[in-house]
PDB file of C-alpha atoms in Angstrom:
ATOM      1  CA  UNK I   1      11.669 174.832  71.817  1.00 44.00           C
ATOM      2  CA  UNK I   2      19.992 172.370  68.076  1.00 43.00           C
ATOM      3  CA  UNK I   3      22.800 173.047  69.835  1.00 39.00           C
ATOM      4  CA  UNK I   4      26.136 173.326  69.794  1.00 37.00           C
ATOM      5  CA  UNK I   5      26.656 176.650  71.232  1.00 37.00           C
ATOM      6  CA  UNK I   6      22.957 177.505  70.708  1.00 33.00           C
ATOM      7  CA  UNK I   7      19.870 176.272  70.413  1.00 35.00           C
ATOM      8  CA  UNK I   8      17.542 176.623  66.922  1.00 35.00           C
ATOM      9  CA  UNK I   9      14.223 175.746  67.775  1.00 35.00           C
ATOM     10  CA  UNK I  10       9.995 177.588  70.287  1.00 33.00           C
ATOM     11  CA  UNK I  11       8.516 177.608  71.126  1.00 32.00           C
ATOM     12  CA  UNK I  12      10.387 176.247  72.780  1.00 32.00           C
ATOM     13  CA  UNK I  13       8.629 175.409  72.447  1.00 31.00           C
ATOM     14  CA  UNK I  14       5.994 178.389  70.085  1.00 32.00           C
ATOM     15  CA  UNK I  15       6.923 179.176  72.346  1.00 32.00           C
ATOM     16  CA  UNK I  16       5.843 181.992  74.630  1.00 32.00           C
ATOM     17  CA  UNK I  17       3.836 185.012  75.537  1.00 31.00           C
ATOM     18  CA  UNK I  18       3.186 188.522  76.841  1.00 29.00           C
ATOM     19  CA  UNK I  19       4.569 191.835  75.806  1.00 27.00           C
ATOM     20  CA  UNK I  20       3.651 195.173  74.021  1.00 27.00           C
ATOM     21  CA  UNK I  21       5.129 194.901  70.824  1.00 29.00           C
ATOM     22  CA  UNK I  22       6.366 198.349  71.515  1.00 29.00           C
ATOM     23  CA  UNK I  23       7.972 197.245  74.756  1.00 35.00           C
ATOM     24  CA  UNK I  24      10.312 194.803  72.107  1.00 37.00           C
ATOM     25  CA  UNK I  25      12.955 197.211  71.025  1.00 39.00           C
ATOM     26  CA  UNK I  26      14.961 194.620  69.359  1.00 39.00           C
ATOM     27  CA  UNK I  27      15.790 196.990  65.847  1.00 37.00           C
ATOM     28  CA  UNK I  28      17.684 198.935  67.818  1.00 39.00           C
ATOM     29  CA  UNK I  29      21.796 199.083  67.061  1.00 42.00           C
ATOM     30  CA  UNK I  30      22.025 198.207  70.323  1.00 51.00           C
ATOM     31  CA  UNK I  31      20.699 194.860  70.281  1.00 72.00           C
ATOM     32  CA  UNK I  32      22.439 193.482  67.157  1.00 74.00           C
ATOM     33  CA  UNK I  33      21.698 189.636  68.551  1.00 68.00           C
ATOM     34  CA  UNK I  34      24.542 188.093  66.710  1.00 70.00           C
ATOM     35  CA  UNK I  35      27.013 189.701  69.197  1.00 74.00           C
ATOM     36  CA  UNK I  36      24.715 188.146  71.885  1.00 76.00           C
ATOM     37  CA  UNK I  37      27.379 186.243  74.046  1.00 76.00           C
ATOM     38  CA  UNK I  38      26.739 182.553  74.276  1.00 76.00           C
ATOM     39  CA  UNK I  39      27.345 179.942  76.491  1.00 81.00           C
ATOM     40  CA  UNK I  40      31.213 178.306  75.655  1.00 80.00           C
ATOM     41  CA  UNK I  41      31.307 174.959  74.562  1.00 80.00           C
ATOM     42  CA  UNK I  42      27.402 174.485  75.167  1.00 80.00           C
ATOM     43  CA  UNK I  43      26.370 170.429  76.279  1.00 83.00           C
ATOM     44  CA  UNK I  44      23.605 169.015  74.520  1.00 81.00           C
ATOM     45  CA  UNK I  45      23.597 166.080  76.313  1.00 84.00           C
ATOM     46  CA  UNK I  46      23.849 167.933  79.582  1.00 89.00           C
ATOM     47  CA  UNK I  47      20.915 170.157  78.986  1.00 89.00           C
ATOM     48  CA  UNK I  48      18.406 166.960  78.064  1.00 90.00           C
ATOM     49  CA  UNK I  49      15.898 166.264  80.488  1.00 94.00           C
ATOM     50  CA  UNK I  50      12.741 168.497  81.993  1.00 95.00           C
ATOM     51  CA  UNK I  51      13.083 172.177  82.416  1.00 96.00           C
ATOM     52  CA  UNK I  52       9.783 174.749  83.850  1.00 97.00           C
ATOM     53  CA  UNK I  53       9.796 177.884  82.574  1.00 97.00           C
ATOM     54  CA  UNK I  54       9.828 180.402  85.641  1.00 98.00           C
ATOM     55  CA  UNK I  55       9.582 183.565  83.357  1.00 97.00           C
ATOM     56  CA  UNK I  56       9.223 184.837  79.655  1.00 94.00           C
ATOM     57  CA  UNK I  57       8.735 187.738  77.133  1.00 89.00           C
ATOM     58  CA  UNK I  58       6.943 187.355  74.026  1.00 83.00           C
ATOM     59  CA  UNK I  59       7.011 189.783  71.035  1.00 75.00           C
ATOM     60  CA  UNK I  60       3.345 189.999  70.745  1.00 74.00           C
ATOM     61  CA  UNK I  61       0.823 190.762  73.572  1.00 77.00           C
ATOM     62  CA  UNK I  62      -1.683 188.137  75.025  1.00 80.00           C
ATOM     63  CA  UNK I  63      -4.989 188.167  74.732  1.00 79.00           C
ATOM     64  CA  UNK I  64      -6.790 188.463  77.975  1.00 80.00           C
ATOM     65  CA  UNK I  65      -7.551 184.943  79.664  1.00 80.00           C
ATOM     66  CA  UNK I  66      -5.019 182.846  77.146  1.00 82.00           C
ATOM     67  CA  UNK I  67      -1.799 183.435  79.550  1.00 88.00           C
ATOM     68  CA  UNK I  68      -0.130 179.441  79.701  1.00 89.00           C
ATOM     69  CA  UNK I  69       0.071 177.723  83.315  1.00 93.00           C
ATOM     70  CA  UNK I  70       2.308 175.208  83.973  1.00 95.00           C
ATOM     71  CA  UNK I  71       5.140 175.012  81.465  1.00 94.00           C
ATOM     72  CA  UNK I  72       7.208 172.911  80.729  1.00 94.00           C
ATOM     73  CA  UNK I  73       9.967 171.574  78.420  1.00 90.00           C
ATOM     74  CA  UNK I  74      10.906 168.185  77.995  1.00 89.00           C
ATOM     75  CA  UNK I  75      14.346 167.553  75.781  1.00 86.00           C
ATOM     76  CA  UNK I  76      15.666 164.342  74.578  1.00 84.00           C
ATOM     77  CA  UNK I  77      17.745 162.641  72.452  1.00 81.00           C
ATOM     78  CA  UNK I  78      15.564 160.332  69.625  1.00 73.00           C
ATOM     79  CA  UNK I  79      17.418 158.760  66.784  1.00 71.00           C
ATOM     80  CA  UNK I  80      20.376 161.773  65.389  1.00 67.00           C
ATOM     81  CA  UNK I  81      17.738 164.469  66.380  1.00 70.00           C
ATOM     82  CA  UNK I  82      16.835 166.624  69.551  1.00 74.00           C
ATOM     83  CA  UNK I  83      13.160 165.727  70.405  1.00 77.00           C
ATOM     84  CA  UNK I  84      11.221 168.981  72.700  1.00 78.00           C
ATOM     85  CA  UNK I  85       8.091 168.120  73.893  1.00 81.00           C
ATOM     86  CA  UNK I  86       6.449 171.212  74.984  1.00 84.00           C
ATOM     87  CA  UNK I  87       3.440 170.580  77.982  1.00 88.00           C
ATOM     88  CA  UNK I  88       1.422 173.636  79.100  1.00 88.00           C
ATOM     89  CA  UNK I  89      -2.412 174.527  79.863  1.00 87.00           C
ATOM     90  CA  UNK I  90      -3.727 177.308  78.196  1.00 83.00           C
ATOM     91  CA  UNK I  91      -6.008 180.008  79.645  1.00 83.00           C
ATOM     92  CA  UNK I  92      -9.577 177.689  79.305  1.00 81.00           C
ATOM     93  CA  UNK I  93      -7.100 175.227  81.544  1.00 84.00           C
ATOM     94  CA  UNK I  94      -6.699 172.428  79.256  1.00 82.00           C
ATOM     95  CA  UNK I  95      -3.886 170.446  78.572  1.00 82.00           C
ATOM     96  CA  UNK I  96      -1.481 171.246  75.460  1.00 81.00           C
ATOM     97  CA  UNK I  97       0.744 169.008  74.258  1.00 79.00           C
ATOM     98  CA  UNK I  98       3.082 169.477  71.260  1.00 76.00           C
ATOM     99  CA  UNK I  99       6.019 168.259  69.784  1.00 74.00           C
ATOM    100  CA  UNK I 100       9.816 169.760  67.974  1.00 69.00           C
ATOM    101  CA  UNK I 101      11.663 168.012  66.494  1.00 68.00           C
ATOM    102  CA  UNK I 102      14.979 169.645  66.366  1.00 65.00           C
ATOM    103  CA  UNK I 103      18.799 168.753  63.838  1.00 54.00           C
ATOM    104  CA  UNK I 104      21.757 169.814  65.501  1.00 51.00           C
ATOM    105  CA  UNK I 105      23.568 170.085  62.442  1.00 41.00           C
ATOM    106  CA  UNK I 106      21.006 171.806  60.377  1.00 34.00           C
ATOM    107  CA  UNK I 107      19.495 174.020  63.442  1.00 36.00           C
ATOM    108  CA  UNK I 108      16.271 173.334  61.594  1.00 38.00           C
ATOM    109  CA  UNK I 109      13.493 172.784  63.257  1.00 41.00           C
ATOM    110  CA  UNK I 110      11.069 170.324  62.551  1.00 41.00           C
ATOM    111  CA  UNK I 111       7.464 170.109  63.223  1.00 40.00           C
ATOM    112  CA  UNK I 112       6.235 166.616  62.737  1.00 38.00           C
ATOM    113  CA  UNK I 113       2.418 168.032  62.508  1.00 33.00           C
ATOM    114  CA  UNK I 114       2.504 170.613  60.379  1.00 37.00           C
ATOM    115  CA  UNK I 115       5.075 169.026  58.422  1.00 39.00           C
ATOM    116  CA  UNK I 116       7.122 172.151  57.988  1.00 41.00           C
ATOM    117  CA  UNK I 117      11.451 173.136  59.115  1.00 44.00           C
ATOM    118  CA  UNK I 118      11.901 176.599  59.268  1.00 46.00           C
ATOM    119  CA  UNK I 119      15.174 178.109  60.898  1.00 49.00           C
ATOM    120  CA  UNK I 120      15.301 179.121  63.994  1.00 55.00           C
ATOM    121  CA  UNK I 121      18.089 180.552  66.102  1.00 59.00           C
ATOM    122  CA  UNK I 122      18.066 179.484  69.938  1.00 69.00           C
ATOM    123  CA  UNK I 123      20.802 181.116  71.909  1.00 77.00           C
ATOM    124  CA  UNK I 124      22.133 179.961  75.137  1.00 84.00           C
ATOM    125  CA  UNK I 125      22.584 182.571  77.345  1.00 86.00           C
ATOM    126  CA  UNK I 126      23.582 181.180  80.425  1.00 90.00           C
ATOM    127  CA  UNK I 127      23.223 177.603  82.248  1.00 92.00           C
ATOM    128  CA  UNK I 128      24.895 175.322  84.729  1.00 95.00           C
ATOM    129  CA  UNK I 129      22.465 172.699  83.242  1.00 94.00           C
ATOM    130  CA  UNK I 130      21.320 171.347  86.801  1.00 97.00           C
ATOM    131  CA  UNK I 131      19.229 174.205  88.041  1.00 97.00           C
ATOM    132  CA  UNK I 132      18.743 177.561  85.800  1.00 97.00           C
ATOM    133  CA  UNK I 133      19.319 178.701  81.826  1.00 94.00           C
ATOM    134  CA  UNK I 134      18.475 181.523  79.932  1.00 92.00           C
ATOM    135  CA  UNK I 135      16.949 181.270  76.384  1.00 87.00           C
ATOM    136  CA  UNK I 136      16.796 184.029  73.709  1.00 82.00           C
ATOM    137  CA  UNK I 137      14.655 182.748  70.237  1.00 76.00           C
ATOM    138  CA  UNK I 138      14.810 184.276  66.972  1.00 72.00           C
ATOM    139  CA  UNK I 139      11.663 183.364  64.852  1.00 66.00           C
ATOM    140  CA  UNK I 140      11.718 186.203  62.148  1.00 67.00           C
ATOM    141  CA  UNK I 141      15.293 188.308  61.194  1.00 62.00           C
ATOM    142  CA  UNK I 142      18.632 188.634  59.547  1.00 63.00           C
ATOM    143  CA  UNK I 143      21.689 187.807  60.703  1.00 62.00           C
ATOM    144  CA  UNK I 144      21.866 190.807  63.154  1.00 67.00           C
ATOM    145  CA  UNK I 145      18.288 192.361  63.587  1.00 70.00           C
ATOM    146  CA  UNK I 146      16.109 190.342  64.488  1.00 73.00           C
ATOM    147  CA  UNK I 147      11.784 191.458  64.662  1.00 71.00           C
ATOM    148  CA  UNK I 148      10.177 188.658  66.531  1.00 73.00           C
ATOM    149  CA  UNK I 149      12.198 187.447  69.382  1.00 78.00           C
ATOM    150  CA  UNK I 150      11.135 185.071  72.486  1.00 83.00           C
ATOM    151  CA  UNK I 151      13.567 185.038  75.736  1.00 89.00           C
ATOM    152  CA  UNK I 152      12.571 181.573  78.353  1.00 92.00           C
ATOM    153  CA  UNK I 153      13.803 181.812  81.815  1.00 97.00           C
ATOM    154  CA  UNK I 154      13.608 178.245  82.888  1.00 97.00           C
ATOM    155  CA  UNK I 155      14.583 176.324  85.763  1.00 98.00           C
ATOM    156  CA  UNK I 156      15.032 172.322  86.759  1.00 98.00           C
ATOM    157  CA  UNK I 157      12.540 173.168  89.428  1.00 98.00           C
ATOM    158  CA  UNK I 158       9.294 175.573  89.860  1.00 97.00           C
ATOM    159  CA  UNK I 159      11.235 177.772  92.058  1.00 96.00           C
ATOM    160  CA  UNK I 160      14.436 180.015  91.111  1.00 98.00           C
ATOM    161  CA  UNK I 161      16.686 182.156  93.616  1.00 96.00           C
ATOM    162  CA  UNK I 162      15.648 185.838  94.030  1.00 97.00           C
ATOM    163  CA  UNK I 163      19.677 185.720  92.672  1.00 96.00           C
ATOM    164  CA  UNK I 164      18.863 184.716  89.616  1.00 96.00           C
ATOM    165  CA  UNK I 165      15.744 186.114  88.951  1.00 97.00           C
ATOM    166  CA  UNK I 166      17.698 189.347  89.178  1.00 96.00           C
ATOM    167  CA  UNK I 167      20.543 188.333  86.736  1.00 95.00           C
ATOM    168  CA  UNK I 168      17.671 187.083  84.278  1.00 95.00           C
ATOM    169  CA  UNK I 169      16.259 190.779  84.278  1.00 94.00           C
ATOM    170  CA  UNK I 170      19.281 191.851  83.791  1.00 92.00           C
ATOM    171  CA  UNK I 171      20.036 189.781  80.742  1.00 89.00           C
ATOM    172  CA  UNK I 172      16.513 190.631  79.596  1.00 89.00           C
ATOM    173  CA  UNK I 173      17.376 194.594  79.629  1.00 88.00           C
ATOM    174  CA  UNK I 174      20.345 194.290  77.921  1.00 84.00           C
ATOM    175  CA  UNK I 175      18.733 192.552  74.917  1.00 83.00           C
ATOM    176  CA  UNK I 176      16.531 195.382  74.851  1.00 81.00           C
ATOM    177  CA  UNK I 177      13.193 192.808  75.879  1.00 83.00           C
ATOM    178  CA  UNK I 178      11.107 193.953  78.717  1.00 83.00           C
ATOM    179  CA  UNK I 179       9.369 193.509  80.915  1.00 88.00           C
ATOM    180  CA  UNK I 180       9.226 189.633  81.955  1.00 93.00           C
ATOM    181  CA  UNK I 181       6.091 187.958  82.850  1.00 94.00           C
ATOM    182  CA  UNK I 182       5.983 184.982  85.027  1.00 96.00           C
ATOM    183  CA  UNK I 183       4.648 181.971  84.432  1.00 96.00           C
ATOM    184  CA  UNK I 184       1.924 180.660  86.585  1.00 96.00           C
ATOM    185  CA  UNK I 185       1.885 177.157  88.590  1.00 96.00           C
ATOM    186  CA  UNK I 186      -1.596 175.644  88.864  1.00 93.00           C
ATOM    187  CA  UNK I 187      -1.836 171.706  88.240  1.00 92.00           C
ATOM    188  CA  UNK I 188       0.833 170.155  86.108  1.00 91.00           C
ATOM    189  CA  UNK I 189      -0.501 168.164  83.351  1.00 87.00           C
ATOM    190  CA  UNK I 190       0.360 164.615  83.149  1.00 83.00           C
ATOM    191  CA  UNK I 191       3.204 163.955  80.920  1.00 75.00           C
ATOM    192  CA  UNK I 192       2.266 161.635  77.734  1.00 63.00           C
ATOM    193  CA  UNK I 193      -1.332 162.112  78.567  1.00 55.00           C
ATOM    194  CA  UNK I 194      -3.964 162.746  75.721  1.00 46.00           C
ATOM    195  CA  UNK I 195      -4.918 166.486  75.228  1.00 46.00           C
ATOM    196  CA  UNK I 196      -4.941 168.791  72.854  1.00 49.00           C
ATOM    197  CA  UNK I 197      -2.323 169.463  69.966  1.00 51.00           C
ATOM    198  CA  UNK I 198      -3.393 172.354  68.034  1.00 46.00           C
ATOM    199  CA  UNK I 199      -2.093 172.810  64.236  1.00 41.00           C
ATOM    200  CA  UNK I 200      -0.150 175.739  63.740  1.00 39.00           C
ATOM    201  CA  UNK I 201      -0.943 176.548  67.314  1.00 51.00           C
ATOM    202  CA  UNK I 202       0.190 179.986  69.033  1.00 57.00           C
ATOM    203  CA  UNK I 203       0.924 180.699  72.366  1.00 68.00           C
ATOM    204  CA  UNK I 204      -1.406 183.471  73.548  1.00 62.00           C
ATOM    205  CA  UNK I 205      -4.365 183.369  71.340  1.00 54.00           C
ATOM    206  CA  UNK I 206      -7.840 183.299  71.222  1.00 48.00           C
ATOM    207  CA  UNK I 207      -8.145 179.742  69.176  1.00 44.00           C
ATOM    208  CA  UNK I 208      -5.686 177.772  71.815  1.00 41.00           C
ATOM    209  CA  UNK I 209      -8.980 177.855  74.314  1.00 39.00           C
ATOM    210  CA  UNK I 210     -11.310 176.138  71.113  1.00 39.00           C
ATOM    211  CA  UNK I 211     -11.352 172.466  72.558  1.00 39.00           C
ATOM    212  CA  UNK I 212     -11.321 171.087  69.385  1.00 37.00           C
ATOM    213  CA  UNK I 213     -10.227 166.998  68.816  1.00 36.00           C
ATOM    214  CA  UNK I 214      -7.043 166.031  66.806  1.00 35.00           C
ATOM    215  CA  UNK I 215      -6.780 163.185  64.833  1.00 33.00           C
ATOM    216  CA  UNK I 216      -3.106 162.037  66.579  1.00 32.00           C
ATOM    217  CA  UNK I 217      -2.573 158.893  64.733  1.00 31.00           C
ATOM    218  CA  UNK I 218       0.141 159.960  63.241  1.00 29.00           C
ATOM    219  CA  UNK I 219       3.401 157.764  62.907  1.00 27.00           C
ATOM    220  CA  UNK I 220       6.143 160.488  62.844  1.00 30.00           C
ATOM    221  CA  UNK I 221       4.863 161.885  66.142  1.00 32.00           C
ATOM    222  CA  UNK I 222       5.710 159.737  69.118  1.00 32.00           C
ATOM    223  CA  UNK I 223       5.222 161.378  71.712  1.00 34.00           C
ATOM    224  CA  UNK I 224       1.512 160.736  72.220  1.00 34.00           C
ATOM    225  CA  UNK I 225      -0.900 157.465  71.663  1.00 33.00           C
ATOM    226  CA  UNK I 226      -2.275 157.400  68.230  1.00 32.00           C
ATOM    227  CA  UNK I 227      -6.199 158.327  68.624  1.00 33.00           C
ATOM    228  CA  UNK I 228      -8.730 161.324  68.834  1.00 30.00           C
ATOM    229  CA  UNK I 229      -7.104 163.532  71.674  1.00 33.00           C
ATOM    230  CA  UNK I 230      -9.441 165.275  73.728  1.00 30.00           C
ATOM    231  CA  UNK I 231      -8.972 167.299  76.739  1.00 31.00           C
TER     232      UNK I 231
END
C-alpha cells in the first residue's frame, strides 16, 4: 500500500490489477467486509521490510499490454509514520516507482505527490510475517459494503507453496473476489533507482506506458534523488 489489526493504505500500493468488474461481487450480503476476520494482535514492526506480490485481483479490468511485472512492496518505519514504497514495471517495461505514506493512528493515507490523505481500509488476512500474507483493500465503501476492493497475495520471496496458493484462493472466494491473476517476474528494478513516478497514477492503464519525466525534487518525498526522473 496503518496497522494495528489492519492495514489502511494501495496500492499497496494503487495498488493492483485485473478483473471483470462483474467478476467483483463484493455488494453482495455475503461479503459484508467488516465481519472480514483479521489477523489477532497484528505486528507492525514485524511485517516491515520487502514483500513480492505473487498474486492479485483488481476491481477494474486491465487494459491489454499494461499488466505490472515485478512487484514489489517495500515497508518501513520513517519518523511516527509507515513509509510503502511501491516498485513495479508497467506493461511498456519501465520502471515505476512511488511512494505512501501511511498514520497508524489515523489509517490515513498519505500521498506525498499528490498531496492528498484519503481513508483507506487495509485488512490483514493472514501472515506469519516471514514468508506469506494476505491483503484485502477498501478504496471506495461504507462501513460494510464496500464497491472497489483490491486483495495482494504477497510473499517474502518470488515463490509461494502450491499450499498456500490454495488457501489464498480460498480466502479470495470467500470474499466474493475472483479470479486471481498472477503477477509476472521479468527483471526486478533496482531499488532507489530513478524512473518514473506518475501523478495520480493507476495500475492498469493506458497512461502508465506514456514515458513522461517528473520533476522529483521534491522535499517531502524521500525515497528518490531530487531531479528529472526518466526511465
Amino acid at each position: 500500500m496503518d496497522r494495528p489489526d489492519f492495514i489502511s493504505l494501495f496500492c499497496l500500493l494503487c495498488l493492483f490489477t485485473g478483473l471483470q468488474s462483474s467478476s467483483v461481487q463484493l455488494t453482495e450480503a455475503s461479503c459484508d467486509y467488516s465481519t472480514f476476520k483479521r489477523v489477532d494482535n497484528f505486528n507492525i514492526s514485524k511485517f516491515l521490510g520487502v514483500w513480492h506480490e505473487i498474486k492479485y485481483v483488481l476491481s477494474f479490468t486491465e487494459e491489454p499490454g499494461t499488466e505490472w511485472t515485478d512487484f514489489e512492496l517495500h515497508f518501513k518505519e520513517d519518523g511516527g509514520h509507515i513509509t510503502d514504497n511501491i516498485i513495479a514495471r508497467n506493461g511498456s517495461g519501465i520502471c515505476i516507482y512511488h511512494q505512501d505514506k501511511i498514520q497508524p493512528k489515523s489509517f490515513g493515507w498519505t500521498q506525498p505527490i499528490e498531496g492528498q490523505s484519503v481513508d483507506r481500509d487495509w485488512i490483514v488476512f493472514d501472515t506469519d510475517y516471514t514468508s506469506y500474507a494476505f491483503l484485502y483493500g477498501c478504496w471506495t465503501g461504507n462501513t460494510t459494503t464496500c464497491v472497489d476492493g483490491r486483495i495482494w497475495i504477497i510473499s517474502r520471496t518470488q515463490k509461494m507453496s502450491q499450499e498456500r496458493l490454495d488457501q489464498a484462493q480460498a480466502m479470495a472466494e470467500a470474499v466474493c473476489m475472483t479470479p486471481l491473476k498472477t503477477t509476472k517476474f521479468v527483471k526486478s528494478c533496482p531499488a532507489g533507482k530513478f524512473g518514473i513516478i506518475s501523478v495520480g497514477y493507476q495500475r492498469g492503464h493506458e497512461a502508465e506506458k506514456l514515458p513522461l519525466p517528473y520533476n522529483c525534487e521534491y522535499n517531502a518525498h524521500p525515497f528518490l534523488p531530487p531531479g528529472n526522473v526518466m526511465s
